[in-house]
Amino acid sequence: MSAPPSRDLPPTIEWAGDHVRLVDQRRLPAELVVVEVRQVADLCELIGALAVRGAPALGAAGAMGVALAVVRGEDPAEAAAQLRATRPTAVNLAWGVDRALASADPVAEAVAIAAEDVATNRAIGVYGAPLLAAGARVLTHCNAGALACVGYGTALGVIRAAHEAGTPLHVWVDETRPLLQGARITAFELGWLGIAHTLLPDGAAGSLFRAGRVDAVVVGADRIAANGDVANKVGTFPLAVLAHHHGVPFYVAAPRSTHDPATPDGAAIVIEERDAEEVTMLGGTVVAPHGVAVYNPAFDVTPSALVTAYISEEGVERRRT
Ligand code: MRU
């Protein structure tokens, strides 16, 4: 079978001379809109609102935020502190901020981080694609595609690399409540790329496993602790338990910048808690009683014992514990 042509989305985030341009992911899938950002405070607000999201994209955004401060003649250290405070779980954000801050030329460093991200993700794809057999039915959660990175994607990069190599696949897409990154963004990307996929409510994953209809799980990560525990979008851990119970491989695809040797294990990872309204409202409609108590963690932690292998730009590393 001949390989299908590669179709790239616009860069998720890019440096445009003296400002930042980014895809406003809140408007997907209805509109693919690129917005210009000229102020650090505006970038911080867009990060907090998930207009730009996904660990590698946050790494580039953090670096570009420091670059913005430099071109505007503002204090880069102050900007760095504001940027780091926007979202606590994805280590890439602080990693990108720190890399730009430590550089003699933060603008050039931010541009380099963005370029490296795409190359890194392509390498992840090269290493990960052979793990997916022809005809594999692959479950993914949240969005770890081009739009979660500067381009190409990590977990979706693996799927995409297999597809580009001519491997037939079918992707199960968890909708990913409460903010629907799977439904709004992953399904959009897979449609854009022409990769066969089916969207499901998160709660339907168990019956798919039980029916023997999942051959592999591939997800991204926001932080991988020194012992291999993985923080990723809330709902990832139950999938790892299901995969383990049913003997299905569970792969984590993430760049080395997501590995955090300074965090010993999952218990030490700060999990972001987000507004109750993300759960009590859906598409502008109230879907829960006024004043109901809400638990809305943005991420969960999957113990390393449930991870079959980590796929990075350096290769495939089997489970650590
Ligand atoms: O809250 P989000 O949308 O930023 O969460 C994103 C995820 O959990 C992704 O799976 C993770 O950042 C990996 S992106 C390659």
Tab-separated table of C-alpha atoms and ligand atoms in Angstrom:
chain	number	residue	atom	x	y	z
A	1	MET	CA	0.000	0.000	0.000
A	2	SER	CA	1.432	3.436	-0.869
A	3	ALA	CA	1.873	5.921	1.988
A	4	PRO	CA	-0.762	8.688	2.113
A	5	PRO	CA	0.520	12.258	1.686
A	6	SER	CA	1.422	14.217	4.841
A	7	ARG	CA	-1.048	17.013	5.732
A	8	ASP	CA	0.176	19.598	8.165
A	9	LEU	CA	-2.011	21.911	10.193
A	10	PRO	CA	-0.702	25.474	10.692
A	11	PRO	CA	1.815	25.609	13.566
A	12	THR	CA	-0.016	25.494	16.887
A	13	ILE	CA	2.177	28.348	18.088
A	14	GLU	CA	4.896	30.343	16.353
A	15	TRP	CA	7.106	33.390	16.807
A	16	ALA	CA	6.226	36.095	14.244
A	17	GLY	CA	9.109	38.573	14.477
A	18	ASP	CA	7.955	40.518	17.533
A	19	HIS	CA	4.807	38.685	18.651
A	20	VAL	CA	3.270	35.252	19.022
A	21	ARG	CA	0.701	33.647	16.735
A	22	LEU	CA	-1.295	30.703	18.032
A	23	VAL	CA	-4.295	28.585	17.086
A	24	ASP	CA	-7.147	29.390	19.501
A	25	GLN	CA	-8.122	25.839	20.431
A	26	ARG	CA	-11.252	26.933	22.292
A	27	ARG	CA	-12.852	27.535	18.897
A	28	LEU	CA	-12.200	24.077	17.480
A	29	PRO	CA	-13.712	22.183	15.764
A	30	ALA	CA	-16.030	24.929	14.467
A	31	GLU	CA	-13.242	27.299	13.411
A	32	LEU	CA	-9.477	27.078	12.874
A	33	VAL	CA	-8.524	30.591	13.971
A	34	VAL	CA	-5.028	31.991	14.531
A	35	VAL	CA	-4.738	34.880	17.008
A	36	GLU	CA	-1.890	37.347	17.579
A	37	VAL	CA	-0.541	37.832	21.098
A	38	ARG	CA	1.646	40.810	22.003
A	39	GLN	CA	1.470	41.001	25.802
A	40	VAL	CA	2.718	38.521	28.401
A	41	ALA	CA	-0.470	39.022	30.446
A	42	ASP	CA	-2.604	38.107	27.417
A	43	LEU	CA	-0.532	34.995	26.778
A	44	CYS	CA	-0.932	33.973	30.439
A	45	GLU	CA	-4.692	34.401	30.157
A	46	LEU	CA	-4.814	32.333	26.952
A	47	ILE	CA	-2.782	29.557	28.608
A	48	GLY	CA	-5.107	29.531	31.639
A	49	ALA	CA	-8.160	29.385	29.372
A	50	LEU	CA	-6.641	26.501	27.338
A	51	ALA	CA	-6.585	28.482	24.094
A	52	VAL	CA	-3.106	26.959	23.870
A	53	ARG	CA	-2.679	23.661	25.707
A	54	GLY	CA	-0.873	20.340	25.699
A	55	ALA	CA	2.486	19.915	27.388
A	56	PRO	CA	4.877	20.491	24.437
A	57	ALA	CA	2.851	23.471	23.156
A	58	LEU	CA	3.012	24.912	26.668
A	59	GLY	CA	6.807	24.529	26.594
A	60	ALA	CA	6.972	26.648	23.435
A	61	ALA	CA	4.415	29.105	24.842
A	62	GLY	CA	6.456	29.543	28.023
A	63	ALA	CA	9.620	30.298	26.058
A	64	MET	CA	7.785	32.677	23.715
A	65	GLY	CA	6.302	34.473	26.724
A	66	VAL	CA	9.814	35.235	27.964
A	67	ALA	CA	10.731	36.334	24.416
A	68	LEU	CA	7.716	38.681	24.389
A	69	ALA	CA	8.917	40.310	27.615
A	70	VAL	CA	12.372	40.826	26.081
A	71	VAL	CA	11.117	42.491	22.879
A	72	ARG	CA	8.792	44.720	24.919
A	73	GLY	CA	11.579	45.791	27.259
A	74	GLU	CA	9.886	44.156	30.272
A	75	ASP	CA	11.515	42.192	33.065
A	76	PRO	CA	11.908	38.621	31.752
A	77	ALA	CA	12.190	37.173	35.281
A	78	GLU	CA	8.836	38.689	36.245
A	79	ALA	CA	7.260	37.387	33.050
A	80	ALA	CA	8.747	33.979	33.766
A	81	ALA	CA	7.117	33.874	37.202
A	82	GLN	CA	3.720	34.844	35.750
A	83	LEU	CA	3.984	32.235	32.994
A	84	ARG	CA	5.043	29.421	35.360
A	85	ALA	CA	2.077	30.187	37.629
A	86	THR	CA	-0.532	29.667	34.892
A	87	ARG	CA	-0.640	25.859	34.961
A	88	PRO	CA	1.260	23.687	37.459
A	89	THR	CA	1.176	20.113	36.120
A	90	ALA	CA	2.861	20.086	32.686
A	91	VAL	CA	6.582	20.309	33.421
A	92	ASN	CA	7.256	21.446	29.851
A	93	LEU	CA	5.874	24.893	30.662
A	94	ALA	CA	8.498	25.642	33.319
A	95	TRP	CA	11.109	23.850	31.185
A	96	GLY	CA	10.431	26.200	28.234
A	97	VAL	CA	10.357	29.289	30.452
A	98	ASP	CA	13.637	28.316	32.134
A	99	ARG	CA	15.380	27.531	28.851
A	100	ALA	CA	14.498	30.937	27.402
A	101	LEU	CA	15.370	32.741	30.631
A	102	ALA	CA	18.800	31.097	30.817
A	103	SER	CA	19.615	31.937	27.204
A	104	ALA	CA	21.601	34.988	26.095
A	105	ASP	CA	19.016	35.322	23.293
A	106	PRO	CA	15.563	34.268	24.570
A	107	VAL	CA	13.912	35.028	21.216
A	108	ALA	CA	16.284	32.725	19.317
A	109	GLU	CA	15.859	30.107	22.054
A	110	ALA	CA	12.067	30.215	21.781
A	111	VAL	CA	12.294	29.797	18.007
A	112	ALA	CA	14.716	26.883	18.486
A	113	ILE	CA	12.393	25.177	21.007
A	114	ALA	CA	9.529	25.374	18.524
A	115	ALA	CA	11.610	23.885	15.708
A	116	GLU	CA	13.006	21.157	17.965
A	117	ASP	CA	9.509	20.171	19.045
A	118	VAL	CA	8.456	19.126	15.564
A	119	ALA	CA	11.691	17.181	14.974
A	120	THR	CA	11.333	15.509	18.375
A	121	ASN	CA	7.772	14.442	17.666
A	122	ARG	CA	8.702	13.003	14.298
A	123	ALA	CA	11.404	10.931	16.058
A	124	ILE	CA	8.827	9.735	18.622
A	125	GLY	CA	6.693	8.669	15.674
A	126	VAL	CA	9.552	6.757	14.059
A	127	TYR	CA	10.231	4.805	17.271
A	128	GLY	CA	6.595	4.288	18.204
A	129	ALA	CA	5.003	3.360	14.877
A	130	PRO	CA	6.409	-0.211	14.792
A	131	LEU	CA	4.608	-0.934	18.097
A	132	LEU	CA	1.274	-0.739	16.242
A	133	ALA	CA	0.425	-3.804	14.157
A	134	ALA	CA	-1.487	-3.637	10.872
A	135	GLY	CA	-5.183	-3.407	11.659
A	136	ALA	CA	-4.616	-2.299	15.273
A	137	ARG	CA	-7.498	-0.635	17.063
A	138	VAL	CA	-5.807	2.072	19.139
A	139	LEU	CA	-7.446	3.961	21.985
A	140	THR	CA	-6.270	7.475	22.867
A	141	HIS	CA	-7.391	10.014	25.444
A	142	CYS	CA	-7.425	13.816	25.399
A	143	ASN	CA	-5.376	15.386	22.599
A	144	ALA	CA	-1.695	14.613	22.198
A	145	GLY	CA	-1.585	15.576	18.537
A	146	ALA	CA	-0.094	18.411	16.503
A	147	LEU	CA	-2.311	20.892	18.352
A	148	ALA	CA	-0.930	19.811	21.738
A	149	CYS	CA	2.582	20.449	20.403
A	150	VAL	CA	4.062	22.904	17.924
A	151	GLY	CA	3.363	20.295	15.253
A	152	TYR	CA	3.029	16.583	14.393
A	153	GLY	CA	2.073	15.302	17.865
A	154	THR	CA	3.330	12.740	20.388
A	155	ALA	CA	0.705	10.009	20.954
A	156	LEU	CA	-1.063	11.019	17.730
A	157	GLY	CA	2.413	11.374	16.197
A	158	VAL	CA	2.928	7.641	16.773
A	159	ILE	CA	-0.459	6.880	15.207
A	160	ARG	CA	0.218	9.307	12.379
A	161	ALA	CA	3.680	7.868	11.661
A	162	ALA	CA	2.187	4.369	11.449
A	163	HIS	CA	-0.532	5.675	9.110
A	164	GLU	CA	2.051	7.491	6.960
A	165	ALA	CA	4.041	4.238	6.758
A	166	GLY	CA	0.962	2.560	5.289
A	167	THR	CA	-0.173	0.650	8.415
A	168	PRO	CA	-3.981	0.435	8.483
A	169	LEU	CA	-5.327	1.499	11.902
A	170	HIS	CA	-8.549	2.473	13.601
A	171	VAL	CA	-8.435	5.006	16.431
A	172	TRP	CA	-10.876	5.025	19.353
A	173	VAL	CA	-11.159	8.640	20.547
A	174	ASP	CA	-12.263	9.238	24.140
A	175	GLU	CA	-14.328	12.428	24.198
A	176	THR	CA	-12.417	13.547	27.352
A	177	ARG	CA	-14.812	15.295	29.689
A	178	PRO	CA	-15.094	17.958	30.886
A	179	LEU	CA	-13.435	20.070	28.172
A	180	LEU	CA	-13.760	17.553	25.337
A	181	GLN	CA	-10.213	17.755	23.968
A	182	GLY	CA	-10.767	14.317	22.398
A	183	ALA	CA	-14.036	15.190	20.690
A	184	ARG	CA	-13.140	18.747	19.711
A	185	ILE	CA	-9.450	18.434	18.860
A	186	THR	CA	-8.307	14.810	18.408
A	187	ALA	CA	-11.285	13.886	16.227
A	188	PHE	CA	-10.668	17.101	14.244
A	189	GLU	CA	-6.999	16.230	13.725
A	190	LEU	CA	-7.690	12.620	12.728
A	191	GLY	CA	-10.304	13.806	10.243
A	192	TRP	CA	-7.836	16.345	8.859
A	193	LEU	CA	-5.238	13.576	8.459
A	194	GLY	CA	-7.682	11.067	6.989
A	195	ILE	CA	-7.124	8.462	9.726
A	196	ALA	CA	-10.117	6.223	10.497
A	197	HIS	CA	-11.548	6.903	13.946
A	198	THR	CA	-14.599	6.571	16.184
A	199	LEU	CA	-15.546	8.944	18.997
A	200	LEU	CA	-16.846	7.501	22.269
A	201	PRO	CA	-17.982	8.837	25.635
A	202	ASP	CA	-15.252	8.217	28.227
A	203	GLY	CA	-17.483	5.799	30.120
A	204	ALA	CA	-17.761	3.503	27.078
A	205	ALA	CA	-14.088	2.522	27.092
A	206	GLY	CA	-14.630	-0.348	29.560
A	207	SER	CA	-17.111	-2.140	27.345
A	208	LEU	CA	-14.782	-1.787	24.359
A	209	PHE	CA	-11.988	-3.506	26.291
A	210	ARG	CA	-14.366	-6.192	27.565
A	211	ALA	CA	-15.445	-6.914	23.998
A	212	GLY	CA	-11.794	-7.340	22.935
A	213	ARG	CA	-11.966	-4.349	20.611
A	214	VAL	CA	-8.847	-2.467	21.821
A	215	ASP	CA	-5.368	-3.649	20.754
A	216	ALA	CA	-3.274	-0.822	22.247
A	217	VAL	CA	-3.597	2.408	24.224
A	218	VAL	CA	-1.343	5.349	23.328
A	219	VAL	CA	-1.459	8.545	25.380
A	220	GLY	CA	0.726	11.597	25.945
A	221	ALA	CA	1.963	12.939	29.286
A	222	ASP	CA	2.236	16.192	31.190
A	223	ARG	CA	4.932	15.049	33.608
A	224	ILE	CA	6.755	11.750	34.050
A	225	ALA	CA	8.275	11.403	37.520
A	226	ALA	CA	11.679	9.861	38.170
A	227	ASN	CA	10.074	6.501	39.024
A	228	GLY	CA	8.055	6.498	35.798
A	229	ASP	CA	4.669	7.538	37.243
A	230	VAL	CA	2.773	9.518	34.597
A	231	ALA	CA	0.543	12.583	35.022
A	232	ASN	CA	-1.794	13.002	32.060
A	233	LYS	CA	-5.343	14.193	31.387
A	234	VAL	CA	-7.818	12.996	34.010
A	235	GLY	CA	-9.268	9.687	32.871
A	236	THR	CA	-5.933	8.263	31.742
A	237	PHE	CA	-5.399	6.174	34.907
A	238	PRO	CA	-8.686	4.218	34.536
A	239	LEU	CA	-7.647	3.359	30.962
A	240	ALA	CA	-4.313	2.023	32.238
A	241	VAL	CA	-6.159	-0.153	34.775
A	242	LEU	CA	-8.488	-1.429	32.047
A	243	ALA	CA	-5.553	-2.120	29.723
A	244	HIS	CA	-3.703	-4.025	32.459
A	245	HIS	CA	-6.810	-6.059	33.342
A	246	HIS	CA	-7.339	-7.037	29.710
A	247	GLY	CA	-3.684	-7.625	28.790
A	248	VAL	CA	-3.586	-4.698	26.356
A	249	PRO	CA	-0.322	-2.688	25.993
A	250	PHE	CA	-0.414	0.828	27.427
A	251	TYR	CA	2.093	3.187	25.800
A	252	VAL	CA	3.089	6.699	26.912
A	253	ALA	CA	4.542	8.866	24.124
A	254	ALA	CA	6.325	11.992	25.374
A	255	PRO	CA	9.512	13.955	24.721
A	256	ARG	CA	12.404	13.901	27.210
A	257	SER	CA	11.331	17.431	28.246
A	258	THR	CA	8.264	15.843	29.882
A	259	HIS	CA	10.482	13.570	32.044
A	260	ASP	CA	11.128	15.272	35.369
A	261	PRO	CA	13.959	13.737	37.381
A	262	ALA	CA	13.389	16.334	40.132
A	263	THR	CA	9.970	14.842	40.954
A	264	PRO	CA	10.533	11.475	42.638
A	265	ASP	CA	7.105	9.915	42.065
A	266	GLY	CA	3.501	10.580	41.177
A	267	ALA	CA	2.549	11.595	44.712
A	268	ALA	CA	4.843	14.619	44.369
A	269	ILE	CA	3.182	15.879	41.169
A	270	VAL	CA	0.954	18.933	41.667
A	271	ILE	CA	-2.407	18.230	40.027
A	272	GLU	CA	-4.185	21.310	38.692
A	273	GLU	CA	-7.790	21.702	39.881
A	274	ARG	CA	-9.998	23.756	37.600
A	275	ASP	CA	-13.245	25.710	37.861
A	276	ALA	CA	-16.466	23.952	38.848
A	277	GLU	CA	-18.199	25.532	35.846
A	278	GLU	CA	-16.239	23.302	33.495
A	279	VAL	CA	-18.294	20.437	34.941
A	280	THR	CA	-21.595	22.141	35.711
A	281	MET	CA	-21.903	23.835	32.289
A	282	LEU	CA	-21.821	22.192	28.870
A	283	GLY	CA	-21.769	24.328	25.737
A	284	GLY	CA	-23.180	27.282	27.674
A	285	THR	CA	-26.005	25.219	29.214
A	286	VAL	CA	-26.277	24.527	32.942
A	287	VAL	CA	-26.211	20.731	33.427
A	288	ALA	CA	-26.031	20.427	37.238
A	289	PRO	CA	-27.969	21.867	40.183
A	290	HIS	CA	-26.891	25.352	41.244
A	291	GLY	CA	-24.236	25.229	43.980
A	292	VAL	CA	-23.484	21.502	43.696
A	293	ALA	CA	-20.057	20.495	45.087
A	294	VAL	CA	-17.657	19.705	42.226
A	295	TYR	CA	-14.352	17.803	42.036
A	296	ASN	CA	-12.525	18.831	38.838
A	297	PRO	CA	-8.887	17.734	38.720
A	298	ALA	CA	-7.418	18.340	35.258
A	299	PHE	CA	-5.019	15.377	35.465
A	300	ASP	CA	-4.512	12.016	37.164
A	301	VAL	CA	-1.464	9.869	37.839
A	302	THR	CA	-0.882	6.449	36.308
A	303	PRO	CA	1.589	4.335	38.303
A	304	SER	CA	4.613	3.197	36.324
A	305	ALA	CA	3.677	-0.442	36.947
A	306	LEU	CA	0.783	-0.002	34.505
A	307	VAL	CA	2.921	1.460	31.696
A	308	THR	CA	4.085	-1.051	29.086
A	309	ALA	CA	6.623	1.339	27.538
A	310	TYR	CA	7.609	5.002	27.248
A	311	ILE	CA	8.237	6.275	23.725
A	312	SER	CA	10.516	9.313	23.420
A	313	GLU	CA	12.763	10.835	20.762
A	314	GLU	CA	15.523	8.610	22.194
A	315	GLY	CA	13.686	5.341	21.662
A	316	VAL	CA	11.350	2.903	23.421
A	317	GLU	CA	11.948	2.255	27.103
A	318	ARG	CA	10.121	-0.649	28.714
A	319	ARG	CA	8.414	-0.324	32.121
A	320	ARG	CA	10.670	0.733	34.990
A	321	THR	CA	9.084	-1.096	37.970
B	1	MRU	O1	-5.425	20.282	29.914
B	1	MRU	P1	-4.691	19.998	28.638
B	1	MRU	O2	-5.572	19.985	27.446
B	1	MRU	O3	-3.471	20.870	28.472
B	1	MRU	O4	-4.155	18.498	28.836
B	1	MRU	C1	-3.359	17.934	27.824
B	1	MRU	C2	-2.992	16.528	28.081
B	1	MRU	O5	-3.283	15.963	29.118
B	1	MRU	C3	-2.134	15.857	27.044
B	1	MRU	O6	-2.413	14.493	26.979
B	1	MRU	C4	-0.647	16.053	27.404
B	1	MRU	O7	-0.367	17.404	27.642
B	1	MRU	C5	0.246	15.546	26.343
B	1	MRU	S1	0.205	16.566	24.918
B	1	MRU	C6	1.297	15.935	23.786
